[in-house]
Amino acid sequence: QTNTIQSAYVAETGATLLEFATPDETIAAVMNGEADAVFADADFLLPKAEESGGTLMVVGDPVPLGGGVGMGLRETDTELKGKFDAAITSMKEDGSLNDLLIKWFGEGIGTY
C-alpha cells in the first residue's frame, strides 16, 4: 500500500517495492502472482491468511515499526484536527507531553 510505514521500511531494505492503493489490492497482487509477499500489520494479515484456506500464510517474526500509535480523523473534521494540533503543540511547548511520555513509558522513551 502506498505511503505507509511498511512501504518506507521495505524501500530501506533494498527489496523491490510494489505499491498499491488499498490493502486488499496487495493481497490480490500476491494471489495473482504479481507480488511475492505483503508486508503489513498483523491485525490485517492474520484474518486474510485464515480466510485463504491455506493459500496464504504469515511467516517470520514481527517487525516493530514506528514510535507509537496514531489517530485517524475524517478529512472533513478540520475543526477537530485543529483542536488536536493545538493541544499537542501546547503540550510540546510546555513540556507536559514529555512528562506524560516519561511517566508512562520510562526514561528511555524518545521525547520532544
PDB file of N, CA and C in Angstrom, residues 5-82:
ATOM      1  N   ILE A   5       4.133   3.157   6.750  1.00  0.00           N
ATOM      2  CA  ILE A   5       5.390   2.927   7.454  1.00  0.00           C
ATOM      3  C   ILE A   5       6.045   1.641   6.946  1.00  0.00           C
ATOM      4  N   GLN A   6       5.220   0.689   6.526  1.00  0.00           N
ATOM      5  CA  GLN A   6       5.760  -0.557   5.988  1.00  0.00           C
ATOM      6  C   GLN A   6       6.451  -0.323   4.643  1.00  0.00           C
ATOM      7  N   SER A   7       5.870   0.523   3.783  1.00  0.00           N
ATOM      8  CA  SER A   7       6.493   0.769   2.480  1.00  0.00           C
ATOM      9  C   SER A   7       7.836   1.460   2.652  1.00  0.00           C
ATOM     10  N   ALA A   8       7.943   2.364   3.609  1.00  0.00           N
ATOM     11  CA  ALA A   8       9.219   3.028   3.876  1.00  0.00           C
ATOM     12  C   ALA A   8      10.260   2.009   4.338  1.00  0.00           C
ATOM     13  N   TYR A   9       9.860   1.082   5.174  1.00  0.00           N
ATOM     14  CA  TYR A   9      10.770   0.051   5.676  1.00  0.00           C
ATOM     15  C   TYR A   9      11.260  -0.839   4.534  1.00  0.00           C
ATOM     16  N   VAL A  10      10.354  -1.297   3.688  1.00  0.00           N
ATOM     17  CA  VAL A  10      10.735  -2.162   2.571  1.00  0.00           C
ATOM     18  C   VAL A  10      11.692  -1.424   1.642  1.00  0.00           C
ATOM     19  N   ALA A  11      11.407  -0.162   1.347  1.00  0.00           N
ATOM     20  CA  ALA A  11      12.273   0.620   0.469  1.00  0.00           C
ATOM     21  C   ALA A  11      13.685   0.720   1.043  1.00  0.00           C
ATOM     22  N   GLU A  12      13.797   0.860   2.357  1.00  0.00           N
ATOM     23  CA  GLU A  12      15.104   0.972   3.007  1.00  0.00           C
ATOM     24  C   GLU A  12      15.892  -0.332   2.965  1.00  0.00           C
ATOM     25  N   THR A  13      15.200  -1.469   2.840  1.00  0.00           N
ATOM     26  CA  THR A  13      15.897  -2.760   2.826  1.00  0.00           C
ATOM     27  C   THR A  13      16.525  -3.063   1.475  1.00  0.00           C
ATOM     28  N   GLY A  14      16.114  -2.345   0.441  1.00  0.00           N
ATOM     29  CA  GLY A  14      16.625  -2.607  -0.893  1.00  0.00           C
ATOM     30  C   GLY A  14      15.795  -3.605  -1.674  1.00  0.00           C
ATOM     31  N   ALA A  15      14.758  -4.156  -1.064  1.00  0.00           N
ATOM     32  CA  ALA A  15      13.864  -5.075  -1.773  1.00  0.00           C
ATOM     33  C   ALA A  15      13.052  -4.297  -2.805  1.00  0.00           C
ATOM     34  N   THR A  16      12.580  -4.981  -3.814  1.00  0.00           N
ATOM     35  CA  THR A  16      11.723  -4.342  -4.808  1.00  0.00           C
ATOM     36  C   THR A  16      10.382  -4.032  -4.166  1.00  0.00           C
ATOM     37  N   LEU A  17       9.986  -2.777  -4.224  1.00  0.00           N
ATOM     38  CA  LEU A  17       8.749  -2.332  -3.595  1.00  0.00           C
ATOM     39  C   LEU A  17       7.686  -2.100  -4.653  1.00  0.00           C
ATOM     40  N   LEU A  18       6.579  -2.796  -4.522  1.00  0.00           N
ATOM     41  CA  LEU A  18       5.395  -2.547  -5.341  1.00  0.00           C
ATOM     42  C   LEU A  18       4.371  -1.896  -4.435  1.00  0.00           C
ATOM     43  N   GLU A  19       3.755  -0.817  -4.892  1.00  0.00           N
ATOM     44  CA  GLU A  19       2.769  -0.130  -4.064  1.00  0.00           C
ATOM     45  C   GLU A  19       1.401  -0.190  -4.724  1.00  0.00           C
ATOM     46  N   PHE A  20       0.391  -0.339  -3.897  1.00  0.00           N
ATOM     47  CA  PHE A  20      -0.986  -0.434  -4.351  1.00  0.00           C
ATOM     48  C   PHE A  20      -1.839   0.542  -3.559  1.00  0.00           C
ATOM     49  N   ALA A  21      -2.995   0.875  -4.102  1.00  0.00           N
ATOM     50  CA  ALA A  21      -3.848   1.896  -3.490  1.00  0.00           C
ATOM     51  C   ALA A  21      -4.497   1.430  -2.186  1.00  0.00           C
ATOM     52  N   THR A  22      -4.803   0.152  -2.078  1.00  0.00           N
ATOM     53  CA  THR A  22      -5.509  -0.340  -0.896  1.00  0.00           C
ATOM     54  C   THR A  22      -4.838  -1.607  -0.364  1.00  0.00           C
ATOM     55  N   PRO A  23      -5.057  -1.924   0.899  1.00  0.00           N
ATOM     56  CA  PRO A  23      -4.505  -3.166   1.450  1.00  0.00           C
ATOM     57  C   PRO A  23      -5.025  -4.411   0.727  1.00  0.00           C
ATOM     58  N   ASP A  24      -6.297  -4.406   0.356  1.00  0.00           N
ATOM     59  CA  ASP A  24      -6.846  -5.573  -0.339  1.00  0.00           C
ATOM     60  C   ASP A  24      -6.186  -5.786  -1.697  1.00  0.00           C
ATOM     61  N   GLU A  25      -5.760  -4.697  -2.342  1.00  0.00           N
ATOM     62  CA  GLU A  25      -5.050  -4.838  -3.619  1.00  0.00           C
ATOM     63  C   GLU A  25      -3.697  -5.513  -3.424  1.00  0.00           C
ATOM     64  N   THR A  26      -3.072  -5.328  -2.256  1.00  0.00           N
ATOM     65  CA  THR A  26      -1.794  -6.000  -2.004  1.00  0.00           C
ATOM     66  C   THR A  26      -1.999  -7.511  -1.898  1.00  0.00           C
ATOM     67  N   ILE A  27      -3.072  -7.907  -1.244  1.00  0.00           N
ATOM     68  CA  ILE A  27      -3.393  -9.339  -1.137  1.00  0.00           C
ATOM     69  C   ILE A  27      -3.680  -9.913  -2.519  1.00  0.00           C
ATOM     70  N   ALA A  28      -4.455  -9.198  -3.315  1.00  0.00           N
ATOM     71  CA  ALA A  28      -4.773  -9.656  -4.671  1.00  0.00           C
ATOM     72  C   ALA A  28      -3.506  -9.816  -5.501  1.00  0.00           C
ATOM     73  N   ALA A  29      -2.546  -8.918  -5.327  1.00  0.00           N
ATOM     74  CA  ALA A  29      -1.295  -9.000  -6.086  1.00  0.00           C
ATOM     75  C   ALA A  29      -0.512 -10.263  -5.744  1.00  0.00           C
ATOM     76  N   VAL A  30      -0.533 -10.661  -4.492  1.00  0.00           N
ATOM     77  CA  VAL A  30       0.125 -11.913  -4.110  1.00  0.00           C
ATOM     78  C   VAL A  30      -0.653 -13.094  -4.676  1.00  0.00           C
ATOM     79  N   MET A  31      -1.960 -13.048  -4.566  1.00  0.00           N
ATOM     80  CA  MET A  31      -2.794 -14.156  -5.050  1.00  0.00           C
ATOM     81  C   MET A  31      -2.640 -14.380  -6.552  1.00  0.00           C
ATOM     82  N   ASN A  32      -2.463 -13.282  -7.319  1.00  0.00           N
ATOM     83  CA  ASN A  32      -2.367 -13.452  -8.776  1.00  0.00           C
ATOM     84  C   ASN A  32      -0.926 -13.540  -9.275  1.00  0.00           C
ATOM     85  N   GLY A  33       0.039 -13.567  -8.356  1.00  0.00           N
ATOM     86  CA  GLY A  33       1.434 -13.737  -8.731  1.00  0.00           C
ATOM     87  C   GLY A  33       2.165 -12.458  -9.094  1.00  0.00           C
ATOM     88  N   GLU A  34       1.508 -11.327  -8.982  1.00  0.00           N
ATOM     89  CA  GLU A  34       2.151 -10.050  -9.304  1.00  0.00           C
ATOM     90  C   GLU A  34       3.189  -9.668  -8.247  1.00  0.00           C
ATOM     91  N   ALA A  35       2.965 -10.057  -6.999  1.00  0.00           N
ATOM     92  CA  ALA A  35       3.890  -9.771  -5.899  1.00  0.00           C
ATOM     93  C   ALA A  35       4.205 -11.070  -5.169  1.00  0.00           C
ATOM     94  N   ASP A  36       5.360 -11.100  -4.546  1.00  0.00           N
ATOM     95  CA  ASP A  36       5.779 -12.293  -3.804  1.00  0.00           C
ATOM     96  C   ASP A  36       5.278 -12.306  -2.372  1.00  0.00           C
ATOM     97  N   ALA A  37       5.093 -11.126  -1.797  1.00  0.00           N
ATOM     98  CA  ALA A  37       4.730 -11.047  -0.381  1.00  0.00           C
ATOM     99  C   ALA A  37       4.066  -9.713  -0.087  1.00  0.00           C
ATOM    100  N   VAL A  38       3.400  -9.665   1.052  1.00  0.00           N
ATOM    101  CA  VAL A  38       2.814  -8.429   1.581  1.00  0.00           C
ATOM    102  C   VAL A  38       3.442  -8.196   2.948  1.00  0.00           C
ATOM    103  N   PHE A  39       3.883  -6.972   3.183  1.00  0.00           N
ATOM    104  CA  PHE A  39       4.399  -6.591   4.493  1.00  0.00           C
ATOM    105  C   PHE A  39       3.425  -5.574   5.052  1.00  0.00           C
ATOM    106  N   ALA A  40       2.640  -5.993   6.059  1.00  0.00           N
ATOM    107  CA  ALA A  40       1.572  -5.135   6.582  1.00  0.00           C
ATOM    108  C   ALA A  40       1.324  -5.476   8.045  1.00  0.00           C
ATOM    109  N   ASP A  41       0.392  -4.761   8.642  1.00  0.00           N
ATOM    110  CA  ASP A  41       0.025  -5.002  10.038  1.00  0.00           C
ATOM    111  C   ASP A  41      -0.503  -6.422  10.212  1.00  0.00           C
ATOM    112  N   ALA A  42      -0.071  -7.063  11.289  1.00  0.00           N
ATOM    113  CA  ALA A  42      -0.531  -8.422  11.580  1.00  0.00           C
ATOM    114  C   ALA A  42      -2.041  -8.468  11.754  1.00  0.00           C
ATOM    115  N   ASP A  43      -2.618  -7.423  12.332  1.00  0.00           N
ATOM    116  CA  ASP A  43      -4.074  -7.395  12.533  1.00  0.00           C
ATOM    117  C   ASP A  43      -4.829  -7.445  11.217  1.00  0.00           C
ATOM    118  N   PHE A  44      -4.219  -6.974  10.158  1.00  0.00           N
ATOM    119  CA  PHE A  44      -4.827  -7.061   8.830  1.00  0.00           C
ATOM    120  C   PHE A  44      -4.520  -8.414   8.190  1.00  0.00           C
ATOM    121  N   LEU A  45      -3.268  -8.859   8.295  1.00  0.00           N
ATOM    122  CA  LEU A  45      -2.843 -10.055   7.572  1.00  0.00           C
ATOM    123  C   LEU A  45      -3.354 -11.368   8.155  1.00  0.00           C
ATOM    124  N   LEU A  46      -3.403 -11.487   9.468  1.00  0.00           N
ATOM    125  CA  LEU A  46      -3.801 -12.768  10.072  1.00  0.00           C
ATOM    126  C   LEU A  46      -5.182 -13.234   9.625  1.00  0.00           C
ATOM    127  N   PRO A  47      -6.219 -12.389   9.659  1.00  0.00           N
ATOM    128  CA  PRO A  47      -7.523 -12.845   9.171  1.00  0.00           C
ATOM    129  C   PRO A  47      -7.507 -13.189   7.680  1.00  0.00           C
ATOM    130  N   LYS A  48      -6.737 -12.446   6.893  1.00  0.00           N
ATOM    131  CA  LYS A  48      -6.654 -12.735   5.453  1.00  0.00           C
ATOM    132  C   LYS A  48      -6.043 -14.109   5.225  1.00  0.00           C
ATOM    133  N   ALA A  49      -5.009 -14.430   5.987  1.00  0.00           N
ATOM    134  CA  ALA A  49      -4.381 -15.743   5.855  1.00  0.00           C
ATOM    135  C   ALA A  49      -5.342 -16.847   6.273  1.00  0.00           C
ATOM    136  N   GLU A  50      -6.063 -16.631   7.372  1.00  0.00           N
ATOM    137  CA  GLU A  50      -7.026 -17.629   7.838  1.00  0.00           C
ATOM    138  C   GLU A  50      -8.141 -17.841   6.822  1.00  0.00           C
ATOM    139  N   GLU A  51      -8.614 -16.754   6.215  1.00  0.00           N
ATOM    140  CA  GLU A  51      -9.701 -16.838   5.233  1.00  0.00           C
ATOM    141  C   GLU A  51      -9.257 -17.493   3.930  1.00  0.00           C
ATOM    142  N   SER A  52      -7.947 -17.553   3.680  1.00  0.00           N
ATOM    143  CA  SER A  52      -7.449 -18.048   2.394  1.00  0.00           C
ATOM    144  C   SER A  52      -7.466 -19.566   2.288  1.00  0.00           C
ATOM    145  N   GLY A  53      -7.774 -20.250   3.381  1.00  0.00           N
ATOM    146  CA  GLY A  53      -7.815 -21.709   3.333  1.00  0.00           C
ATOM    147  C   GLY A  53      -6.462 -22.341   3.077  1.00  0.00           C
ATOM    148  N   GLY A  54      -5.401 -21.711   3.547  1.00  0.00           N
ATOM    149  CA  GLY A  54      -4.065 -22.271   3.381  1.00  0.00           C
ATOM    150  C   GLY A  54      -3.312 -21.739   2.182  1.00  0.00           C
ATOM    151  N   THR A  55      -3.953 -20.936   1.353  1.00  0.00           N
ATOM    152  CA  THR A  55      -3.277 -20.357   0.195  1.00  0.00           C
ATOM    153  C   THR A  55      -2.252 -19.312   0.622  1.00  0.00           C
ATOM    154  N   LEU A  56      -2.580 -18.555   1.662  1.00  0.00           N
ATOM    155  CA  LEU A  56      -1.677 -17.532   2.194  1.00  0.00           C
ATOM    156  C   LEU A  56      -1.255 -17.916   3.601  1.00  0.00           C
ATOM    157  N   MET A  57      -0.052 -17.510   3.987  1.00  0.00           N
ATOM    158  CA  MET A  57       0.402 -17.741   5.351  1.00  0.00           C
ATOM    159  C   MET A  57       1.230 -16.555   5.821  1.00  0.00           C
ATOM    160  N   VAL A  58       1.218 -16.346   7.121  1.00  0.00           N
ATOM    161  CA  VAL A  58       2.045 -15.315   7.738  1.00  0.00           C
ATOM    162  C   VAL A  58       3.338 -15.992   8.169  1.00  0.00           C
ATOM    163  N   VAL A  59       4.477 -15.416   7.789  1.00  0.00           N
ATOM    164  CA  VAL A  59       5.777 -16.015   8.108  1.00  0.00           C
ATOM    165  C   VAL A  59       6.684 -14.985   8.775  1.00  0.00           C
ATOM    166  N   GLY A  60       7.693 -15.473   9.452  1.00  0.00           N
ATOM    167  CA  GLY A  60       8.697 -14.594  10.044  1.00  0.00           C
ATOM    168  C   GLY A  60       8.271 -14.013  11.370  1.00  0.00           C
ATOM    169  N   ASP A  61       9.226 -13.366  11.995  1.00  0.00           N
ATOM    170  CA  ASP A  61       8.989 -12.716  13.282  1.00  0.00           C
ATOM    171  C   ASP A  61       8.380 -11.342  13.067  1.00  0.00           C
ATOM    172  N   PRO A  62       7.623 -10.839  14.035  1.00  0.00           N
ATOM    173  CA  PRO A  62       7.083  -9.480  13.931  1.00  0.00           C
ATOM    174  C   PRO A  62       8.218  -8.455  13.816  1.00  0.00           C
ATOM    175  N   VAL A  63       7.975  -7.417  13.038  1.00  0.00           N
ATOM    176  CA  VAL A  63       8.936  -6.329  12.869  1.00  0.00           C
ATOM    177  C   VAL A  63       8.282  -5.063  13.413  1.00  0.00           C
ATOM    178  N   PRO A  64       8.647  -4.650  14.632  1.00  0.00           N
ATOM    179  CA  PRO A  64       8.035  -3.432  15.178  1.00  0.00           C
ATOM    180  C   PRO A  64       8.553  -2.205  14.440  1.00  0.00           C
ATOM    181  N   LEU A  65       7.640  -1.377  13.997  1.00  0.00           N
ATOM    182  CA  LEU A  65       7.987  -0.157  13.267  1.00  0.00           C
ATOM    183  C   LEU A  65       7.348   1.045  13.936  1.00  0.00           C
ATOM    184  N   GLY A  66       7.988   2.164  13.829  1.00  0.00           N
ATOM    185  CA  GLY A  66       7.407   3.404  14.329  1.00  0.00           C
ATOM    186  C   GLY A  66       7.622   3.575  15.811  1.00  0.00           C
ATOM    187  N   GLY A  67       7.255   4.735  16.280  1.00  0.00           N
ATOM    188  CA  GLY A  67       7.493   5.052  17.667  1.00  0.00           C
ATOM    189  C   GLY A  67       6.245   5.129  18.503  1.00  0.00           C
ATOM    190  N   GLY A  68       5.134   4.629  18.012  1.00  0.00           N
ATOM    191  CA  GLY A  68       3.933   4.725  18.819  1.00  0.00           C
ATOM    192  C   GLY A  68       2.690   4.462  18.012  1.00  0.00           C
ATOM    193  N   VAL A  69       1.638   5.106  18.408  1.00  0.00           N
ATOM    194  CA  VAL A  69       0.354   4.924  17.754  1.00  0.00           C
ATOM    195  C   VAL A  69      -0.102   6.233  17.149  1.00  0.00           C
ATOM    196  N   GLY A  70      -1.046   6.148  16.270  1.00  0.00           N
ATOM    197  CA  GLY A  70      -1.591   7.342  15.640  1.00  0.00           C
ATOM    198  C   GLY A  70      -3.096   7.371  15.762  1.00  0.00           C
ATOM    199  N   MET A  71      -3.661   8.417  15.240  1.00  0.00           N
ATOM    200  CA  MET A  71      -5.107   8.587  15.290  1.00  0.00           C
ATOM    201  C   MET A  71      -5.558   9.069  13.916  1.00  0.00           C
ATOM    202  N   GLY A  72      -6.660   8.540  13.463  1.00  0.00           N
ATOM    203  CA  GLY A  72      -7.215   8.977  12.191  1.00  0.00           C
ATOM    204  C   GLY A  72      -8.462   9.812  12.394  1.00  0.00           C
ATOM    205  N   LEU A  73      -8.570  10.852  11.610  1.00  0.00           N
ATOM    206  CA  LEU A  73      -9.759  11.709  11.615  1.00  0.00           C
ATOM    207  C   LEU A  73     -10.253  11.834  10.185  1.00  0.00           C
ATOM    208  N   ARG A  74     -11.531  12.088  10.035  1.00  0.00           N
ATOM    209  CA  ARG A  74     -12.049  12.362   8.695  1.00  0.00           C
ATOM    210  C   ARG A  74     -11.419  13.654   8.183  1.00  0.00           C
ATOM    211  N   GLU A  75     -11.102  13.693   6.885  1.00  0.00           N
ATOM    212  CA  GLU A  75     -10.520  14.896   6.299  1.00  0.00           C
ATOM    213  C   GLU A  75     -11.426  16.104   6.487  1.00  0.00           C
ATOM    214  N   THR A  76     -12.716  15.868   6.576  1.00  0.00           N
ATOM    215  CA  THR A  76     -13.666  16.973   6.732  1.00  0.00           C
ATOM    216  C   THR A  76     -13.708  17.520   8.155  1.00  0.00           C
ATOM    217  N   ASP A  77     -13.099  16.818   9.111  1.00  0.00           N
ATOM    218  CA  ASP A  77     -13.093  17.261  10.510  1.00  0.00           C
ATOM    219  C   ASP A  77     -11.946  18.232  10.775  1.00  0.00           C
ATOM    220  N   THR A  78     -11.882  19.299  10.003  1.00  0.00           N
ATOM    221  CA  THR A  78     -10.776  20.244  10.123  1.00  0.00           C
ATOM    222  C   THR A  78     -10.777  20.962  11.470  1.00  0.00           C
ATOM    223  N   GLU A  79     -11.952  21.254  11.998  1.00  0.00           N
ATOM    224  CA  GLU A  79     -12.012  21.926  13.298  1.00  0.00           C
ATOM    225  C   GLU A  79     -11.460  21.013  14.397  1.00  0.00           C
ATOM    226  N   LEU A  80     -11.855  19.747  14.374  1.00  0.00           N
ATOM    227  CA  LEU A  80     -11.360  18.796  15.367  1.00  0.00           C
ATOM    228  C   LEU A  80      -9.852  18.607  15.223  1.00  0.00           C
ATOM    229  N   LYS A  81      -9.377  18.493  13.994  1.00  0.00           N
ATOM    230  CA  LYS A  81      -7.939  18.357  13.759  1.00  0.00           C
ATOM    231  C   LYS A  81      -7.201  19.561  14.325  1.00  0.00           C
ATOM    232  N   GLY A  82      -7.730  20.743  14.095  1.00  0.00           N
ATOM    233  CA  GLY A  82      -7.108  21.953  14.624  1.00  0.00           C
ATOM    234  C   GLY A  82      -7.008  21.938  16.139  1.00  0.00           C
TER     235      GLY A  82
END
